[in-house]
Amino acid sequence: MKIVKAQKMIKRLKGEIAEIQQRISANLSTLEENEFEEDFTVLMTTLSEKVTKLITLKVQVMKTNVDNGMFTTILNLGELKSRLEFVRGLNPMTGATRSSYSQTEKDKYKSQLKPADKTKMVEDLQKAINAMTDTLNDFKDRKSTRLN
């Protein structure tokens, strides 16, 4: 099975698990004079089976990624995305700004990061993320994982 198909199955299983969990919560209690709509034990067994399938599938995909040297790329991609989010959140202040404590005084700021440098950092990080994503997508499209 191609990794891309396995990832679709993982997504589907996660949705099924969430739906079963919702059904468990909704059917946990009822008025004494009413019957339960679904059996808790049956739902929990189904949930356990789906979780086991999900874990098995994730392990096989992870093993394929590790065996083919992609796990490092996956970790690097995650860290680059975190760094990109951090850099985007930086707010370098420069020049005169009115103080919130005084209506007449202006505070002057200088920054170690110029807005143009921030923009370049964001662009460079995004290019690196795009390149790694392309590499991973190519790998997922051509590489198969074996399900036990």
Coordinates of N, CA and C in Angstrom, one line a residue:
M1 N 0.8 -1.2 0.0 CA 0.0 0.0 0.0 C 0.9 1.2 0.0
K2 N 0.6 2.2 -0.8 CA 1.3 3.4 -0.9 C 1.1 4.2 0.4
I3 N 2.2 4.9 0.8 CA 2.1 5.7 2.1 C 1.0 6.7 2.0
V4 N 0.7 7.3 0.9 CA -0.3 8.3 0.8 C -1.7 7.7 1.1
K5 N -1.9 6.4 0.6 CA -3.1 5.7 0.9 C -3.2 5.4 2.4
A6 N -2.1 5.0 2.9 CA -2.1 4.6 4.4 C -2.4 5.9 5.2
Q7 N -1.9 7.0 4.8 CA -2.2 8.3 5.5 C -3.7 8.6 5.4
K8 N -4.3 8.3 4.3 CA -5.8 8.5 4.1 C -6.5 7.6 5.1
M9 N -6.0 6.3 5.2 CA -6.7 5.4 6.1 C -6.5 5.8 7.5
I10 N -5.4 6.4 7.8 CA -5.1 6.9 9.2 C -6.1 8.0 9.5
K11 N -6.3 8.9 8.6 CA -7.3 10.0 8.8 C -8.7 9.5 8.9
R12 N -9.0 8.5 8.1 CA -10.4 7.9 8.2 C -10.6 7.2 9.5
L13 N -9.6 6.5 10.0 CA -9.7 5.8 11.3 C -9.8 6.8 12.4
K14 N -9.1 7.9 12.4 CA -9.2 9.0 13.4 C -10.6 9.5 13.4
G15 N -11.2 9.7 12.3 CA -12.6 10.2 12.2 C -13.5 9.1 12.8
E16 N -13.3 7.9 12.5 CA -14.2 6.8 13.0 C -14.0 6.7 14.5
I17 N -12.8 6.8 15.0 CA -12.6 6.8 16.5 C -13.3 8.0 17.2
A18 N -13.2 9.2 16.6 CA -13.9 10.3 17.2 C -15.4 10.1 17.2
E19 N -15.9 9.5 16.2 CA -17.4 9.3 16.1 C -17.8 8.2 17.1
I20 N -17.0 7.2 17.3 CA -17.3 6.1 18.3 C -17.2 6.8 19.7
Q21 N -16.2 7.6 19.9 CA -16.1 8.2 21.3 C -17.3 9.1 21.5
Q22 N -17.8 9.8 20.5 CA -19.0 10.6 20.7 C -20.2 9.8 21.0
R23 N -20.3 8.6 20.3 CA -21.4 7.7 20.6 C -21.4 7.2 22.0
I24 N -20.1 6.9 22.4 CA -20.0 6.4 23.8 C -20.5 7.4 24.8
S25 N -20.0 8.7 24.6 CA -20.4 9.7 25.5 C -21.9 9.9 25.5
A26 N -22.5 9.9 24.3 CA -24.0 10.1 24.2 C -24.8 9.0 24.7
N27 N -24.3 7.8 24.8 CA -25.0 6.7 25.3 C -24.6 6.2 26.6
L28 N -23.8 7.0 27.3 CA -23.3 6.5 28.6 C -24.4 6.4 29.7
S29 N -25.4 7.3 29.7 CA -26.4 7.3 30.7 C -27.8 7.6 30.0
T30 N -28.8 7.0 30.6 CA -30.2 7.3 30.2 C -31.1 7.2 31.4
L31 N -32.3 7.7 31.2 CA -33.3 7.6 32.3 C -33.5 6.1 32.6
E32 N -33.8 5.9 33.9 CA -34.0 4.5 34.3 C -35.0 3.7 33.5
E33 N -36.1 4.4 33.1 CA -37.2 3.7 32.4 C -36.9 3.5 30.9
N34 N -35.8 4.1 30.4 CA -35.4 3.9 29.0 C -34.4 2.8 28.8
E35 N -34.3 2.3 27.7 CA -33.3 1.3 27.3 C -32.1 2.1 26.7
F36 N -30.9 1.6 26.8 CA -29.8 2.2 26.2 C -29.9 2.0 24.7
E37 N -29.5 3.0 23.9 CA -29.6 2.9 22.4 C -28.5 2.0 21.9
E38 N -27.3 2.1 22.6 CA -26.2 1.3 22.1 C -25.5 0.7 23.4
D39 N -24.9 -0.4 23.2 CA -24.3 -1.1 24.4 C -22.9 -0.5 24.6
F40 N -22.6 -0.1 25.8 CA -21.3 0.5 26.1 C -20.1 -0.5 25.9
T41 N -20.3 -1.7 26.3 CA -19.2 -2.7 26.1 C -18.9 -3.0 24.6
V42 N -20.0 -3.0 23.8 CA -19.8 -3.2 22.3 C -19.0 -2.0 21.8
L43 N -19.4 -0.8 22.1 CA -18.8 0.4 21.6 C -17.3 0.4 22.1
M44 N -17.1 0.1 23.3 CA -15.7 0.1 23.8 C -14.8 -0.9 23.1
T45 N -15.4 -2.1 22.8 CA -14.6 -3.1 22.1 C -14.3 -2.6 20.6
T46 N -15.3 -2.0 20.0 CA -15.1 -1.4 18.7 C -14.1 -0.3 18.7
L47 N -14.1 0.5 19.7 CA -13.2 1.6 19.9 C -11.7 1.0 20.0
S48 N -11.6 0.0 20.8 CA -10.3 -0.6 21.1 C -9.8 -1.2 19.8
E49 N -10.6 -1.9 19.0 CA -10.2 -2.5 17.7 C -9.7 -1.4 16.7
K50 N -10.5 -0.3 16.7 CA -10.1 0.8 15.7 C -8.8 1.4 16.2
V51 N -8.6 1.6 17.5 CA -7.3 2.2 18.0 C -6.2 1.3 17.7
T52 N -6.4 0.0 17.8 CA -5.3 -1.0 17.5 C -4.9 -0.9 16.0
K53 N -5.9 -0.8 15.1 CA -5.7 -0.7 13.7 C -4.9 0.6 13.4
L54 N -5.3 1.7 14.1 CA -4.7 3.0 13.9 C -3.2 2.9 14.3
I55 N -2.9 2.3 15.4 CA -1.6 2.2 15.9 C -0.7 1.4 15.0
T56 N -1.3 0.2 14.5 CA -0.5 -0.7 13.6 C -0.2 0.1 12.3
L57 N -1.1 0.8 11.8 CA -0.9 1.5 10.6 C 0.1 2.6 10.7
K58 N 0.0 3.4 11.8 CA 1.0 4.4 12.1 C 2.4 3.9 12.3
V59 N 2.5 2.8 13.0 CA 3.8 2.1 13.2 C 4.4 1.7 11.9
Q60 N 3.6 1.1 11.0 CA 4.1 0.7 9.7 C 4.6 1.9 8.8
V61 N 3.8 2.9 8.9 CA 4.2 4.1 8.1 C 5.5 4.7 8.7
M62 N 5.6 4.8 10.0 CA 6.8 5.3 10.7 C 8.0 4.4 10.4
K63 N 7.8 3.1 10.4 CA 8.9 2.2 10.1 C 9.4 2.4 8.7
T64 N 8.5 2.5 7.8 CA 8.8 2.8 6.4 C 9.6 4.1 6.2
N65 N 9.1 5.1 6.9 CA 9.8 6.4 6.9 C 11.3 6.3 7.5
V66 N 11.4 5.6 8.6 CA 12.7 5.4 9.2 C 13.6 4.6 8.4
D67 N 13.1 3.5 7.8 CA 13.9 2.6 7.0 C 14.4 3.2 5.7
N68 N 13.7 4.3 5.3 CA 14.1 4.9 4.0 C 14.7 6.3 4.3
G69 N 15.1 6.6 5.5 CA 15.7 7.9 5.8 C 14.9 9.1 5.8
M70 N 13.6 8.9 5.8 CA 12.7 10.1 5.8 C 12.3 10.6 7.2
F71 N 12.5 9.9 8.2 CA 12.1 10.3 9.5 C 12.8 11.6 9.9
T72 N 14.1 11.7 9.6 CA 14.8 13.0 9.9 C 14.2 14.1 9.1
T73 N 13.8 13.9 7.9 CA 13.2 15.0 7.1 C 11.9 15.4 7.8
I74 N 11.1 14.4 8.2 CA 9.8 14.7 8.9 C 10.0 15.5 10.2
L75 N 11.0 15.1 11.0 CA 11.3 15.9 12.2 C 11.8 17.3 11.8
N76 N 12.7 17.4 10.8 CA 13.2 18.7 10.4 C 12.0 19.6 9.9
L77 N 11.1 19.0 9.2 CA 10.0 19.8 8.7 C 9.1 20.3 9.8
G78 N 8.9 19.5 10.8 CA 8.1 20.0 12.0 C 8.8 21.1 12.7
E79 N 10.1 21.0 12.9 CA 10.9 22.1 13.5 C 10.9 23.4 12.7
L80 N 11.0 23.2 11.4 CA 11.0 24.4 10.5 C 9.6 25.1 10.6
K81 N 8.6 24.3 10.6 CA 7.2 24.9 10.7 C 7.1 25.7 12.1
S82 N 7.6 25.1 13.1 CA 7.6 25.8 14.4 C 8.4 27.1 14.4
R83 N 9.5 27.0 13.8 CA 10.4 28.2 13.7 C 9.7 29.3 12.8
L84 N 9.1 28.9 11.7 CA 8.3 29.8 10.9 C 7.2 30.5 11.7
E85 N 6.5 29.8 12.4 CA 5.4 30.3 13.2 C 6.0 31.3 14.3
F86 N 7.1 31.0 14.9 CA 7.8 31.9 15.8 C 8.2 33.2 15.1
V87 N 8.9 33.1 14.0 CA 9.4 34.2 13.3 C 8.3 35.1 12.8
R88 N 7.2 34.5 12.3 CA 6.0 35.3 11.9 C 5.5 36.1 13.1
G89 N 5.6 35.6 14.3 CA 5.0 36.3 15.5 C 5.9 37.4 16.0
L90 N 7.2 37.5 15.6 CA 8.1 38.5 16.0 C 7.6 39.9 15.6
N91 N 7.7 40.9 16.4 CA 7.2 42.2 16.1 C 8.3 43.2 16.4
P92 N 9.2 43.4 15.4 CA 10.3 44.3 15.6 C 9.8 45.8 15.6
M93 N 10.0 46.5 16.7 CA 9.6 47.9 16.8 C 10.7 48.8 16.5
T94 N 10.5 49.7 15.6 CA 11.6 50.7 15.3 C 10.9 52.1 15.2
G95 N 11.7 53.1 15.6 CA 11.2 54.5 15.4 C 10.4 54.9 16.7
A96 N 9.8 56.1 16.5 CA 9.1 56.7 17.6 C 7.7 56.2 17.7
T97 N 7.3 55.9 19.0 CA 6.0 55.4 19.3 C 5.5 56.0 20.5
R98 N 4.2 56.4 20.4 CA 3.6 57.1 21.6 C 3.4 56.1 22.7
S99 N 3.9 56.5 23.9 CA 3.8 55.7 25.1 C 2.4 55.5 25.5
S100 N 2.0 54.4 26.0 CA 0.6 54.2 26.5 C 0.5 54.9 27.9
Y101 N 1.6 55.3 28.5 CA 1.5 56.0 29.8 C 1.4 57.5 29.6
S102 N 1.8 58.0 28.5 CA 1.9 59.4 28.3 C 1.4 59.8 26.9
Q103 N 0.5 60.8 26.8 CA 0.0 61.2 25.5 C 1.0 62.1 24.7
T104 N 1.9 62.7 25.4 CA 2.8 63.6 24.8 C 4.2 63.0 24.5
E105 N 4.7 62.2 25.3 CA 6.0 61.6 25.1 C 6.0 60.5 24.1
K106 N 7.1 60.5 23.4 CA 7.2 59.4 22.4 C 8.4 58.6 22.8
D107 N 8.3 57.3 22.8 CA 9.4 56.4 23.0 C 10.0 56.1 21.7
K108 N 11.3 56.0 21.7 CA 12.0 55.6 20.5 C 12.6 54.2 20.6
Y109 N 12.3 53.4 19.6 CA 12.8 52.0 19.7 C 13.8 51.7 18.6
K110 N 14.6 50.7 18.9 CA 15.5 50.2 17.9 C 15.3 48.6 18.0
S111 N 15.5 48.0 16.9 CA 15.3 46.5 16.9 C 16.6 45.8 16.4
Q112 N 16.8 44.6 16.9 CA 17.9 43.8 16.3 C 17.5 43.1 15.0
L113 N 16.2 43.2 14.7 CA 15.7 42.5 13.5 C 14.9 43.6 12.7
K114 N 15.4 43.8 11.6 CA 14.7 44.8 10.7 C 13.5 44.1 10.0
P115 N 12.4 44.8 9.8 CA 11.3 44.2 9.1 C 11.6 43.5 7.8
A116 N 12.5 44.0 7.0 CA 12.9 43.4 5.8 C 13.7 42.1 6.0
D117 N 14.5 42.0 7.1 CA 15.2 40.8 7.5 C 14.2 39.7 7.9
K118 N 13.2 40.2 8.7 CA 12.1 39.2 9.1 C 11.4 38.6 7.9
T119 N 11.1 39.5 6.9 CA 10.4 39.0 5.7 C 11.3 38.0 5.0
K120 N 12.6 38.3 4.9 CA 13.5 37.4 4.2 C 13.6 36.0 5.0
M121 N 13.6 36.1 6.3 CA 13.7 34.9 7.1 C 12.4 34.0 6.8
V122 N 11.2 34.7 6.8 CA 10.0 34.0 6.6 C 10.0 33.3 5.2
E123 N 10.5 34.1 4.2 CA 10.5 33.5 2.8 C 11.5 32.4 2.7
D124 N 12.7 32.5 3.4 CA 13.7 31.4 3.3 C 13.1 30.1 4.0
L125 N 12.5 30.3 5.2 CA 11.9 29.2 5.9 C 10.8 28.5 5.1
Q126 N 10.0 29.3 4.4 CA 8.9 28.8 3.6 C 9.4 28.0 2.4
K127 N 10.5 28.5 1.8 CA 11.1 27.8 0.7 C 11.7 26.4 1.2
A128 N 12.3 26.4 2.3 CA 12.9 25.2 2.9 C 11.7 24.2 3.2
I129 N 10.7 24.7 3.8 CA 9.5 23.9 4.1 C 8.9 23.3 2.8
N130 N 8.8 24.1 1.8 CA 8.2 23.7 0.5 C 9.0 22.6 -0.1
A131 N 10.4 22.8 0.0 CA 11.3 21.8 -0.6 C 11.2 20.4 0.1
M132 N 11.1 20.5 1.4 CA 11.0 19.3 2.2 C 9.6 18.6 2.0
T133 N 8.6 19.4 1.9 CA 7.3 18.9 1.7 C 7.2 18.2 0.3
D134 N 7.8 18.8 -0.7 CA 7.9 18.2 -2.0 C 8.6 16.8 -2.0
T135 N 9.7 16.8 -1.3 CA 10.5 15.6 -1.1 C 9.6 14.5 -0.4
L136 N 8.9 14.8 0.6 CA 8.1 13.9 1.3 C 6.9 13.4 0.5
N137 N 6.3 14.4 -0.3 CA 5.2 14.0 -1.1 C 5.6 13.0 -2.2
D138 N 6.8 13.3 -2.8 CA 7.3 12.4 -3.8 C 7.5 11.0 -3.3
F139 N 8.1 11.0 -2.1 CA 8.4 9.7 -1.4 C 7.1 9.0 -1.1
K140 N 6.1 9.7 -0.5 CA 4.8 9.0 -0.2 C 4.1 8.5 -1.4
D141 N 4.2 9.2 -2.6 CA 3.6 8.8 -3.8 C 4.2 7.5 -4.4
R142 N 5.5 7.3 -4.2 CA 6.1 6.2 -4.8 C 6.5 5.0 -3.9
K143 N 6.5 5.3 -2.6 CA 6.9 4.3 -1.6 C 5.7 3.5 -1.0
S144 N 5.8 2.3 -0.9 CA 4.8 1.4 -0.3 C 5.2 1.0 1.1
T145 N 4.2 0.8 1.9 CA 4.4 0.3 3.3 C 3.7 -1.1 3.4
R146 N 4.3 -2.0 4.1 CA 3.7 -3.3 4.2 C 2.9 -3.3 5.5
L147 N 1.6 -3.8 5.4 CA 0.8 -4.0 6.6 C 0.9 -5.4 7.0
N148 N 1.1 -5.6 8.3 CA 1.2 -6.9 8.9 C -0.2 -7.5 9.2

